[in-house]
Amino acid sequence: MFDIVINSGKVFTGGDKAPEIQNIGIIKDKIEFCGPEKIKGVKEIDAKGFLVTPGFIDLHTHSDLSFLVDPEADSKITQGVTFELMGNCGMSFCAPLTPETKLQLKDRMDRQGLNIIPDWDGFDGYLNTIEKNNPSINVAAQIGHGTLRTAVMGMNSRYPTPDDTNKMKYLLETAINDGVLGFSTGLWYAPGSYSHTEEIIDLANISAQNNLLYSSHIRSESDDACGLFPAHSEAIEIARRSGSRVQISHVKSVGPKFWGRGNELISGIIKAREEGLDVAGDQYPYFWSSTPISGCMFPRWSLEGGREKTLARLKDLDLRNKIKNETTSYINRFHGAEGCVLADYAVDSSLEGLNLLQISKKFKSTPEEAVMKLYEKSEGSLILHSMEEKDIYDIAQYKYMAIASDGNSLRSTGPLSSGKPHPRSYGTNSRFLEHIVNRKKIVTLEDAIFRMTKLPAERIGLKKRGQILKGFFADLNIFKLEEIKENGTFKNPHQYSEGMKYVIVNGKISVIDGKKIAGRNGRVVRSFDG
């Protein structure tokens, strides 16, 4: 007798196998049967007319604080996401903690009105704390190069000394022993932008030796720093020289010089794979992106040394004008001031949802000066009209492009419901199924399921998740494609997706009729077998 039986569903295993009408038997947290024979269970679900898929895996998230703040954090599970990989873009801001990174974490929490006092320094204590909170879904961590570099070198723009390198390697190896499953870089963001390729390869060699995924927000996505195509080439070169599985994060082409050229990025990945390099990418299905104010509006040199030094530079008239000139280029890259919308600004929430043109009118200033005035009061985040529709669809067609949100697990009530964040935290997977698969038919359903399940599991290295096979963990979704609907919008993002009849996490029913039910069934995953 099985604990749960799912009868007569159209089962997508997650792999290349065509879907079949099958029955699934679950005992405790594992799938113990999948086949056409009739079986009995304590709880039986009639899935006739429904699709049954593995739970979706989001391998690019920034939920590092989410499950400490509110372990329900149900914006992802309601769209069928049962596993998240945190610590992307070089930012694992909750660990490792040193005096420098503790200050950055405190600043982040102060802006969000949070009062969490860390009683840990490394990943073991951090992950233990999440585990004690019992998250609603499965979570795993990456160590971020930006946090690692800050812990050892502060926000200084210089080469690491041999001693610096050894300290970073030690912290990386300690994190690996503590159970991180990836190493990420944010080479556009300070201080990652101060590093050279050799520094990253040194560290990627260690992560590769331990079979960790290397995820990279590359050095440029437009016509800044080294430029978009050289930045892609750098990621591929790191794969070539370190042997890493390289995941190019949120693949996109930004700005008028690169709009319409998304297909060229895919060509580069295809050539790398033909060479035998393990390179792939991920994407969220929106034309708008989101990032901190400083990350998208200020030149890298102006951020050297941290926030206080940046504020000092803004007080110098000559430096302020130099920063302003570069800020103009950034604004133009995002379809102008109207394409830059303030998403999160805790010190004055009345400005959230307004674009820079509207804010500049309130401030009686230029959009560039408005950006500076915002930052002088507090860091915040912007939503940016950075991409074009054609590129989204061209990139979406590539088989080895996983679907990943670049968002957080949030909630429509409580402390995780603040601001007007990018709706991708509530709707990435739903939007892909609803718009890209069902309406526009750019991607087949089978391919979409593969890219939300087996592909991201393989990228991370998970051995028992991402497929419906005997012995695998019972993370499952039951739904009808035509009922999947994204409800979150840019004006009102805190709205759950709908359409999931059931979501099962580790063998426990967690969502019924689109609503999360009582109980949290996720785990902290620290091994590829977990």
Coordinates of C-alpha atoms in Angstrom, one line a residue:
M1 CA 0.0 0.0 0.0
F2 CA 1.4 3.4 -1.1
D3 CA 1.1 6.5 1.0
I4 CA -0.1 8.5 -2.1
V5 CA -1.2 7.2 -5.4
I6 CA -1.6 9.4 -8.5
N7 CA -3.8 7.6 -11.0
S8 CA -4.3 8.0 -14.8
G9 CA -2.3 11.2 -15.3
K10 CA -0.4 12.1 -18.4
V11 CA 3.1 11.7 -17.0
F12 CA 6.1 13.8 -18.3
T13 CA 9.1 12.1 -16.7
G14 CA 11.2 15.3 -17.3
G15 CA 13.5 13.6 -19.9
D16 CA 13.2 13.0 -23.6
K17 CA 10.6 10.2 -23.2
A18 CA 7.2 11.0 -24.6
P19 CA 4.4 11.5 -22.0
E20 CA 2.3 8.4 -21.1
I21 CA -0.8 7.7 -19.1
Q22 CA 0.6 6.2 -16.0
N23 CA 0.1 5.7 -12.2
I24 CA 2.6 6.9 -9.6
G25 CA 3.0 5.4 -6.1
I26 CA 4.7 7.4 -3.4
I27 CA 6.0 6.0 -0.1
K28 CA 7.3 8.5 2.4
D29 CA 9.4 11.0 0.4
K30 CA 10.2 8.9 -2.6
I31 CA 8.6 7.7 -5.9
E32 CA 8.4 3.9 -5.6
F33 CA 6.3 3.1 -8.6
C34 CA 5.6 4.5 -12.0
G35 CA 3.8 2.4 -14.6
P36 CA 0.4 1.4 -16.2
E37 CA -0.6 -1.1 -13.5
K38 CA -3.4 -0.2 -11.1
I39 CA -2.1 0.5 -7.6
K40 CA -3.7 1.4 -4.3
G41 CA -2.8 4.1 -1.7
V42 CA -3.9 5.6 1.5
K43 CA -4.5 8.8 -0.4
E44 CA -5.5 8.5 -4.0
I45 CA -5.5 11.4 -6.5
D46 CA -7.5 11.1 -9.8
A47 CA -5.3 12.8 -12.3
K48 CA -7.2 11.8 -15.4
G49 CA -7.1 14.7 -17.9
F50 CA -4.2 16.3 -16.0
L51 CA -0.5 16.6 -16.7
V52 CA 1.9 15.2 -14.1
T53 CA 5.4 16.6 -14.1
P54 CA 8.4 16.7 -11.8
G55 CA 8.5 19.8 -9.5
F56 CA 10.1 22.8 -11.2
I57 CA 13.7 23.7 -10.3
D58 CA 14.7 27.3 -10.2
L59 CA 18.4 27.4 -10.5
H60 CA 18.8 31.2 -10.4
T61 CA 17.3 32.9 -7.3
H62 CA 18.1 35.5 -4.7
S63 CA 16.0 34.0 -1.8
D64 CA 19.0 34.0 0.6
L65 CA 17.0 35.9 3.2
S66 CA 13.5 34.8 2.3
F67 CA 13.2 31.7 4.4
L68 CA 14.8 33.4 7.4
V69 CA 12.2 36.2 7.2
D70 CA 9.1 34.0 6.5
P71 CA 9.6 30.3 5.8
E72 CA 6.2 30.1 4.1
A73 CA 7.5 32.3 1.2
D74 CA 5.0 30.8 -1.2
S75 CA 5.3 32.8 -4.4
K76 CA 7.3 30.0 -6.0
I77 CA 5.5 26.9 -4.7
T78 CA 2.2 28.2 -6.0
Q79 CA 3.6 28.1 -9.6
G80 CA 5.0 24.6 -9.1
V81 CA 8.6 25.4 -8.1
T82 CA 9.8 22.9 -5.5
F83 CA 13.5 23.6 -5.5
E84 CA 15.6 26.8 -5.5
L85 CA 19.3 27.4 -5.9
M86 CA 20.2 30.7 -4.0
G87 CA 23.4 32.8 -3.9
N88 CA 23.5 33.9 -7.5
C89 CA 25.3 36.8 -9.2
G90 CA 28.2 36.6 -6.8
M91 CA 26.0 37.5 -3.9
S92 CA 25.7 35.0 -1.0
F93 CA 25.2 37.9 1.3
C94 CA 24.3 35.7 4.3
A95 CA 27.6 33.8 4.3
P96 CA 30.5 33.8 4.8
L97 CA 30.3 36.6 7.4
T98 CA 33.3 38.7 8.3
P99 CA 33.2 42.3 9.7
E100 CA 33.0 43.7 6.2
T101 CA 30.3 41.4 4.9
K102 CA 28.3 41.6 8.2
L103 CA 28.1 45.4 7.6
Q104 CA 26.7 44.8 4.1
L105 CA 24.2 42.3 5.4
K106 CA 23.1 44.7 8.2
D107 CA 22.7 47.5 5.6
R108 CA 20.5 45.2 3.4
M109 CA 18.4 44.2 6.4
D110 CA 18.1 47.7 7.7
R111 CA 16.7 48.9 4.3
Q112 CA 14.1 46.1 4.5
G113 CA 13.2 46.8 8.1
L114 CA 14.4 43.3 9.2
N115 CA 15.8 42.6 12.6
I116 CA 17.6 39.2 12.1
I117 CA 20.8 38.9 14.2
P118 CA 23.0 36.3 12.6
D119 CA 24.5 33.8 15.1
W120 CA 26.6 32.2 12.4
D121 CA 29.7 33.1 10.3
G122 CA 29.8 30.3 7.8
F123 CA 27.4 28.3 5.6
D124 CA 26.9 25.5 8.1
G125 CA 25.3 27.8 10.7
Y126 CA 23.4 29.8 8.1
L127 CA 21.9 26.6 6.5
N128 CA 21.2 25.2 9.9
T129 CA 19.1 28.3 10.6
I130 CA 17.1 27.9 7.4
E131 CA 16.6 24.2 8.2
K132 CA 15.3 25.0 11.7
N133 CA 12.7 27.3 10.1
N134 CA 11.6 24.4 7.9
P135 CA 11.2 26.1 4.5
S136 CA 8.2 25.5 2.3
I137 CA 10.3 24.2 -0.6
N138 CA 13.7 22.7 -1.1
V139 CA 16.6 25.1 -1.1
A140 CA 20.3 24.9 -1.8
A141 CA 23.1 27.5 -1.6
Q142 CA 25.9 28.8 -3.7
I143 CA 28.9 30.8 -2.4
G144 CA 29.2 34.1 -4.2
H145 CA 32.5 35.4 -5.4
G146 CA 31.6 39.0 -4.6
T147 CA 30.8 38.1 -1.0
L148 CA 34.0 35.9 -0.9
R149 CA 36.1 38.7 -2.3
T150 CA 34.6 41.3 0.1
A151 CA 35.2 39.0 3.1
V152 CA 38.9 38.9 2.2
M153 CA 39.7 42.2 0.4
G154 CA 36.8 44.5 1.2
M155 CA 35.5 46.6 -1.7
N156 CA 39.0 47.4 -3.0
S157 CA 39.8 47.5 -6.7
R158 CA 43.1 45.6 -6.9
Y159 CA 44.7 42.3 -7.7
P160 CA 44.6 39.8 -4.9
T161 CA 47.9 39.0 -3.3
P162 CA 48.9 35.3 -2.9
D163 CA 47.7 35.6 0.7
D164 CA 44.4 37.0 -0.5
T165 CA 44.0 34.2 -3.0
N166 CA 44.8 31.5 -0.3
K167 CA 42.2 33.1 2.1
M168 CA 39.5 33.0 -0.7
K169 CA 40.4 29.4 -1.5
Y170 CA 40.1 28.5 2.2
L171 CA 36.7 30.1 2.5
L172 CA 35.5 28.4 -0.7
E173 CA 36.7 25.0 0.5
T174 CA 35.1 25.5 3.9
A175 CA 31.8 26.4 2.2
I176 CA 32.0 23.3 0.0
N177 CA 32.5 21.2 3.2
D178 CA 29.5 23.0 4.7
G179 CA 27.3 21.9 1.7
V180 CA 27.1 24.6 -0.9
L181 CA 26.2 23.2 -4.3
G182 CA 27.6 26.0 -6.5
F183 CA 30.0 28.9 -7.0
S184 CA 28.7 32.1 -8.6
T185 CA 30.1 35.3 -9.9
G186 CA 28.7 38.7 -10.5
L187 CA 31.4 40.2 -12.8
W188 CA 29.3 43.2 -13.6
Y189 CA 28.8 44.2 -10.0
A190 CA 31.4 45.6 -7.6
P191 CA 33.6 44.0 -6.3
G192 CA 33.4 41.2 -8.8
S193 CA 34.0 43.7 -11.6
Y194 CA 37.4 44.5 -10.1
S195 CA 38.6 40.9 -10.6
H196 CA 40.5 39.5 -13.6
T197 CA 39.8 36.3 -15.4
E198 CA 42.8 34.5 -13.8
E199 CA 41.4 35.1 -10.3
I200 CA 38.1 33.5 -11.3
I201 CA 39.8 30.6 -12.9
D202 CA 41.8 30.0 -9.8
L203 CA 38.7 29.7 -7.7
A204 CA 36.6 27.9 -10.4
N205 CA 39.3 25.2 -10.5
I206 CA 38.5 24.3 -6.9
S207 CA 34.7 24.4 -7.5
A208 CA 35.1 22.2 -10.6
Q209 CA 37.2 19.6 -8.7
N210 CA 34.2 19.3 -6.3
N211 CA 31.7 19.1 -9.2
L212 CA 30.1 22.4 -8.3
L213 CA 28.1 24.4 -10.9
Y214 CA 29.8 27.7 -11.8
S215 CA 27.0 30.3 -12.4
S216 CA 28.0 33.7 -13.8
H217 CA 26.3 37.0 -14.2
I218 CA 28.8 37.9 -16.9
R219 CA 31.0 41.0 -17.0
S220 CA 28.7 42.8 -19.5
E221 CA 25.3 42.4 -21.1
S222 CA 25.6 45.5 -23.3
D223 CA 28.2 48.0 -24.5
D224 CA 29.9 48.6 -21.2
A225 CA 33.0 47.1 -19.5
C226 CA 34.4 44.6 -22.0
G227 CA 31.2 44.4 -24.0
L228 CA 28.5 41.7 -24.3
F229 CA 30.2 39.2 -26.7
P230 CA 33.6 39.3 -25.0
A231 CA 31.9 38.7 -21.7
H232 CA 30.2 35.6 -23.1
S233 CA 33.6 34.5 -24.4
E234 CA 35.1 35.0 -21.0
A235 CA 32.5 32.6 -19.4
I236 CA 33.3 30.0 -22.1
E237 CA 37.0 30.4 -21.6
I238 CA 36.5 29.8 -17.8
A239 CA 34.8 26.5 -18.8
R240 CA 37.6 25.7 -21.1
R241 CA 40.4 26.3 -18.6
S242 CA 38.8 25.1 -15.4
G243 CA 36.6 22.2 -16.6
S244 CA 33.6 23.7 -14.9
R245 CA 30.0 23.3 -15.7
V246 CA 29.3 26.9 -16.7
Q247 CA 25.9 28.4 -16.4
I248 CA 25.5 31.8 -18.1
S249 CA 22.9 33.6 -16.0
H250 CA 19.8 35.2 -17.4
V251 CA 21.0 35.3 -21.0
K252 CA 20.0 38.6 -22.6
S253 CA 21.1 41.3 -25.0
V254 CA 20.7 44.8 -23.6
G255 CA 20.6 48.2 -25.2
P256 CA 20.1 49.5 -28.8
K257 CA 23.5 48.2 -30.0
F258 CA 22.5 44.6 -29.2
W259 CA 18.8 44.4 -29.5
G260 CA 17.9 41.9 -32.2
R261 CA 21.2 39.9 -31.7
G262 CA 20.1 37.4 -29.0
N263 CA 20.5 34.6 -31.5
E264 CA 24.2 35.3 -31.7
L265 CA 24.5 34.5 -28.0
I266 CA 23.0 31.1 -28.7
S267 CA 25.4 30.5 -31.5
G268 CA 28.3 31.0 -29.1
I269 CA 26.9 28.5 -26.6
I270 CA 26.3 26.0 -29.4
K271 CA 29.9 26.3 -30.6
A272 CA 31.2 25.9 -27.1
R273 CA 29.2 22.7 -26.6
E274 CA 30.4 21.3 -29.9
E275 CA 33.9 21.8 -28.6
G276 CA 33.0 19.6 -25.7
L277 CA 32.6 22.4 -23.1
D278 CA 29.7 22.0 -20.6
V279 CA 28.2 25.4 -21.1
A280 CA 24.5 26.3 -20.9
G281 CA 22.3 29.2 -19.9
D282 CA 19.1 30.3 -18.2
Q283 CA 16.4 32.9 -19.0
Y284 CA 13.3 34.6 -17.5
P285 CA 10.5 35.3 -20.0
Y286 CA 10.2 39.1 -19.5
F287 CA 11.5 42.1 -21.4
W288 CA 12.2 44.0 -18.2
S289 CA 15.0 43.2 -15.8
S290 CA 15.7 44.4 -12.2
T291 CA 18.7 45.3 -10.2
P292 CA 19.9 47.7 -7.4
I293 CA 20.2 51.4 -8.2
S294 CA 24.0 51.4 -7.9
G295 CA 24.3 48.2 -10.0
C296 CA 22.6 49.7 -13.1
M297 CA 23.1 53.5 -12.9
F298 CA 26.6 54.1 -11.6
P299 CA 30.0 53.4 -13.3
R300 CA 32.0 50.6 -11.7
W301 CA 34.9 53.0 -10.7
S302 CA 32.5 55.2 -8.7
L303 CA 31.5 52.2 -6.4
E304 CA 35.1 51.3 -5.4
G305 CA 35.5 51.2 -1.7
G306 CA 31.8 50.8 -0.9
R307 CA 28.8 53.1 -0.4
E308 CA 30.4 55.7 1.8
K309 CA 33.2 56.4 -0.7
T310 CA 30.6 56.6 -3.5
L311 CA 28.6 59.1 -1.5
A312 CA 31.8 61.1 -1.0
R313 CA 32.4 61.1 -4.8
L314 CA 28.9 62.4 -5.4
K315 CA 29.8 65.5 -3.3
D316 CA 32.7 66.3 -5.6
L317 CA 31.2 68.4 -8.4
D318 CA 33.7 67.2 -11.1
L319 CA 33.2 63.5 -10.2
R320 CA 29.5 64.0 -9.9
N321 CA 29.4 65.3 -13.5
K322 CA 31.5 62.3 -14.7
I323 CA 29.1 59.9 -13.0
K324 CA 26.2 61.8 -14.4
N325 CA 27.5 61.4 -18.0
E326 CA 27.7 57.6 -17.6
T327 CA 24.3 57.5 -15.9
T328 CA 22.8 59.1 -19.1
S329 CA 24.2 56.2 -21.1
Y330 CA 22.7 53.7 -18.7
I331 CA 19.2 55.4 -18.8
N332 CA 19.2 55.4 -22.6
R333 CA 20.0 51.7 -22.6
F334 CA 16.8 51.0 -20.8
H335 CA 14.5 52.8 -23.3
G336 CA 14.9 56.1 -21.6
A337 CA 13.8 57.4 -18.2
E338 CA 10.3 56.0 -18.6
G339 CA 11.8 52.5 -18.9
C340 CA 13.4 52.8 -15.4
V341 CA 10.8 52.1 -12.6
L342 CA 11.6 52.3 -8.9
A343 CA 10.7 48.9 -7.5
D344 CA 11.9 49.0 -3.9
Y345 CA 12.7 52.1 -1.9
A346 CA 12.0 51.5 1.8
V347 CA 12.8 55.1 2.9
D348 CA 10.0 56.5 0.8
S349 CA 7.6 53.8 -0.5
S350 CA 5.4 56.5 -2.1
L351 CA 7.9 56.6 -4.9
E352 CA 7.7 52.9 -5.6
G353 CA 6.1 52.2 -9.0
L354 CA 7.1 55.6 -10.5
N355 CA 9.5 55.8 -13.3
L356 CA 12.6 58.1 -13.4
L357 CA 10.8 60.7 -15.5
Q358 CA 8.0 60.9 -13.0
I359 CA 10.4 61.0 -10.1
S360 CA 12.5 63.7 -11.7
K361 CA 9.5 65.9 -12.1
K362 CA 8.7 65.4 -8.4
F363 CA 12.3 66.3 -7.5
K364 CA 12.4 69.1 -10.1
S365 CA 15.6 67.7 -11.5
T366 CA 16.9 65.7 -14.5
P367 CA 16.5 61.9 -14.4
E368 CA 20.2 61.6 -13.8
E369 CA 20.1 63.9 -10.7
A370 CA 17.0 62.0 -9.5
V371 CA 19.0 58.8 -9.5
M372 CA 21.7 60.4 -7.5
K373 CA 19.3 61.9 -5.0
L374 CA 17.6 58.5 -4.5
Y375 CA 20.9 56.8 -3.8
E376 CA 22.1 59.5 -1.5
K377 CA 19.2 58.7 0.8
S378 CA 19.3 54.9 0.4
E379 CA 20.0 52.1 -2.0
G380 CA 17.0 50.6 -3.7
S381 CA 16.1 48.7 -6.8
L382 CA 14.9 49.5 -10.2
I383 CA 12.9 47.5 -12.8
L384 CA 14.4 48.2 -16.3
H385 CA 13.0 47.9 -19.8
S386 CA 16.3 46.5 -21.0
M387 CA 15.3 43.9 -23.6
E388 CA 13.3 43.5 -26.8
E389 CA 10.6 41.0 -27.5
K390 CA 12.3 39.3 -30.4
D391 CA 15.4 38.5 -28.4
I392 CA 13.4 36.9 -25.6
Y393 CA 11.7 34.6 -28.1
D394 CA 14.9 33.8 -30.0
I395 CA 16.7 32.8 -26.8
A396 CA 13.7 30.9 -25.5
Q397 CA 13.9 28.4 -28.4
Y398 CA 17.3 27.0 -27.4
K399 CA 17.0 23.6 -25.8
Y400 CA 19.7 24.1 -23.2
M401 CA 18.3 27.3 -21.8
A402 CA 16.8 26.6 -18.4
I403 CA 13.8 28.6 -17.1
A404 CA 15.0 30.6 -14.0
S405 CA 13.4 33.6 -12.3
D406 CA 16.3 35.7 -11.0
G407 CA 13.8 36.5 -8.3
N408 CA 13.0 35.6 -4.7
S409 CA 10.5 33.5 -2.8
L410 CA 8.1 36.1 -1.6
R411 CA 4.6 36.3 0.0
S412 CA 1.6 38.4 -0.6
T413 CA 1.3 39.3 3.1
G414 CA 3.8 40.1 5.8
P415 CA 7.3 41.4 5.5
L416 CA 8.0 39.7 2.2
S417 CA 5.2 41.6 0.6
S418 CA 6.9 45.0 0.6
G419 CA 7.6 47.2 -2.5
K420 CA 6.7 46.6 -6.1
P421 CA 9.3 43.9 -7.1
H422 CA 9.6 42.4 -10.5
P423 CA 6.7 40.0 -11.0
R424 CA 9.1 37.2 -12.0
S425 CA 9.1 36.1 -8.4
Y426 CA 5.5 35.2 -8.7
G427 CA 5.2 34.2 -12.3
T428 CA 8.3 33.1 -14.2
N429 CA 7.3 29.5 -14.7
S430 CA 3.6 30.3 -15.1
R431 CA 4.4 33.0 -17.7
F432 CA 6.6 30.7 -19.7
L433 CA 3.9 28.0 -19.8
E434 CA 1.1 30.4 -20.5
H435 CA 2.7 32.7 -23.0
I436 CA 5.7 31.0 -24.6
V437 CA 4.2 27.5 -24.7
N438 CA 0.4 27.7 -24.8
R439 CA -0.3 31.0 -26.6
K440 CA 2.7 31.6 -28.9
K441 CA 3.7 28.0 -29.2
I442 CA 7.4 29.0 -29.5
V443 CA 8.5 26.1 -27.3
T444 CA 6.8 22.7 -27.1
L445 CA 5.4 21.5 -23.8
E446 CA 7.8 18.6 -23.6
D447 CA 10.8 20.9 -24.1
A448 CA 9.5 23.4 -21.5
I449 CA 9.1 20.7 -18.9
F450 CA 12.6 19.4 -19.6
R451 CA 14.0 22.9 -19.2
M452 CA 12.2 23.4 -15.8
T453 CA 13.0 19.9 -14.4
K454 CA 15.7 17.5 -15.7
L455 CA 17.9 20.2 -17.3
P456 CA 18.3 22.4 -14.1
A457 CA 18.7 19.3 -12.0
E458 CA 21.5 18.1 -14.2
R459 CA 23.1 21.6 -14.3
I460 CA 23.2 21.6 -10.4
G461 CA 24.3 18.0 -10.3
L462 CA 21.2 16.7 -8.4
K463 CA 21.0 12.9 -8.7
K464 CA 17.5 12.2 -7.4
R465 CA 15.4 15.2 -8.4
G466 CA 14.1 16.6 -11.6
Q467 CA 12.6 13.4 -13.0
I468 CA 9.8 11.0 -12.3
L469 CA 11.7 7.8 -11.7
K470 CA 11.6 5.1 -9.0
G471 CA 13.9 6.1 -6.1
F472 CA 13.7 9.8 -6.9
F473 CA 12.3 12.3 -4.4
A474 CA 8.5 12.9 -4.8
D475 CA 8.5 16.5 -5.9
L476 CA 5.5 16.6 -8.4
N477 CA 3.1 19.0 -10.1
I478 CA -0.4 18.1 -11.4
F479 CA -2.1 20.7 -13.7
K480 CA -3.7 21.4 -17.0
L481 CA -1.8 23.6 -19.3
E482 CA -4.7 25.8 -20.3
E483 CA -5.4 26.6 -16.6
I484 CA -2.0 28.0 -15.9
K485 CA -2.1 31.8 -15.5
E486 CA 0.3 34.4 -14.3
N487 CA -1.5 37.0 -12.2
G488 CA 1.4 39.2 -11.0
T489 CA 1.9 42.5 -12.9
F490 CA 4.5 45.3 -12.7
K491 CA 1.9 47.5 -11.0
N492 CA 0.6 44.8 -8.7
P493 CA 3.3 42.1 -8.5
H494 CA 2.2 40.4 -5.2
Q495 CA -0.4 38.1 -6.8
Y496 CA 0.0 34.4 -7.0
S497 CA -0.1 32.4 -10.2
E498 CA -3.0 29.9 -10.6
G499 CA -3.5 26.6 -12.2
M500 CA -1.6 24.1 -10.1
K501 CA -4.2 21.5 -9.0
Y502 CA -1.6 19.8 -6.7
V503 CA 2.0 20.4 -5.8
I504 CA 3.8 17.7 -3.9
V505 CA 7.1 18.4 -2.0
N506 CA 9.1 15.4 -0.7
G507 CA 6.0 13.2 -0.8
K508 CA 3.7 15.7 1.0
I509 CA 0.9 17.5 -0.6
S510 CA 1.7 21.2 -0.3
V511 CA -0.7 23.0 -2.7
I512 CA -4.3 22.2 -3.6
D513 CA -6.3 24.1 -6.2
G514 CA -3.6 26.7 -6.5
K515 CA -3.4 27.5 -2.8
K516 CA -0.6 26.5 -0.4
I517 CA -2.0 24.4 2.5
A518 CA -0.8 24.3 6.1
G519 CA 2.6 22.7 6.6
R520 CA 6.1 23.2 5.2
N521 CA 7.7 20.2 3.5
G522 CA 10.9 21.6 2.0
R523 CA 14.5 20.8 3.0
V524 CA 17.9 22.3 2.9
V525 CA 19.8 20.3 0.4
R526 CA 23.6 20.0 0.9
S527 CA 24.5 17.1 -1.3
F528 CA 23.9 16.0 -4.8
D529 CA 22.0 13.0 -3.5
G530 CA 19.7 15.1 -1.2

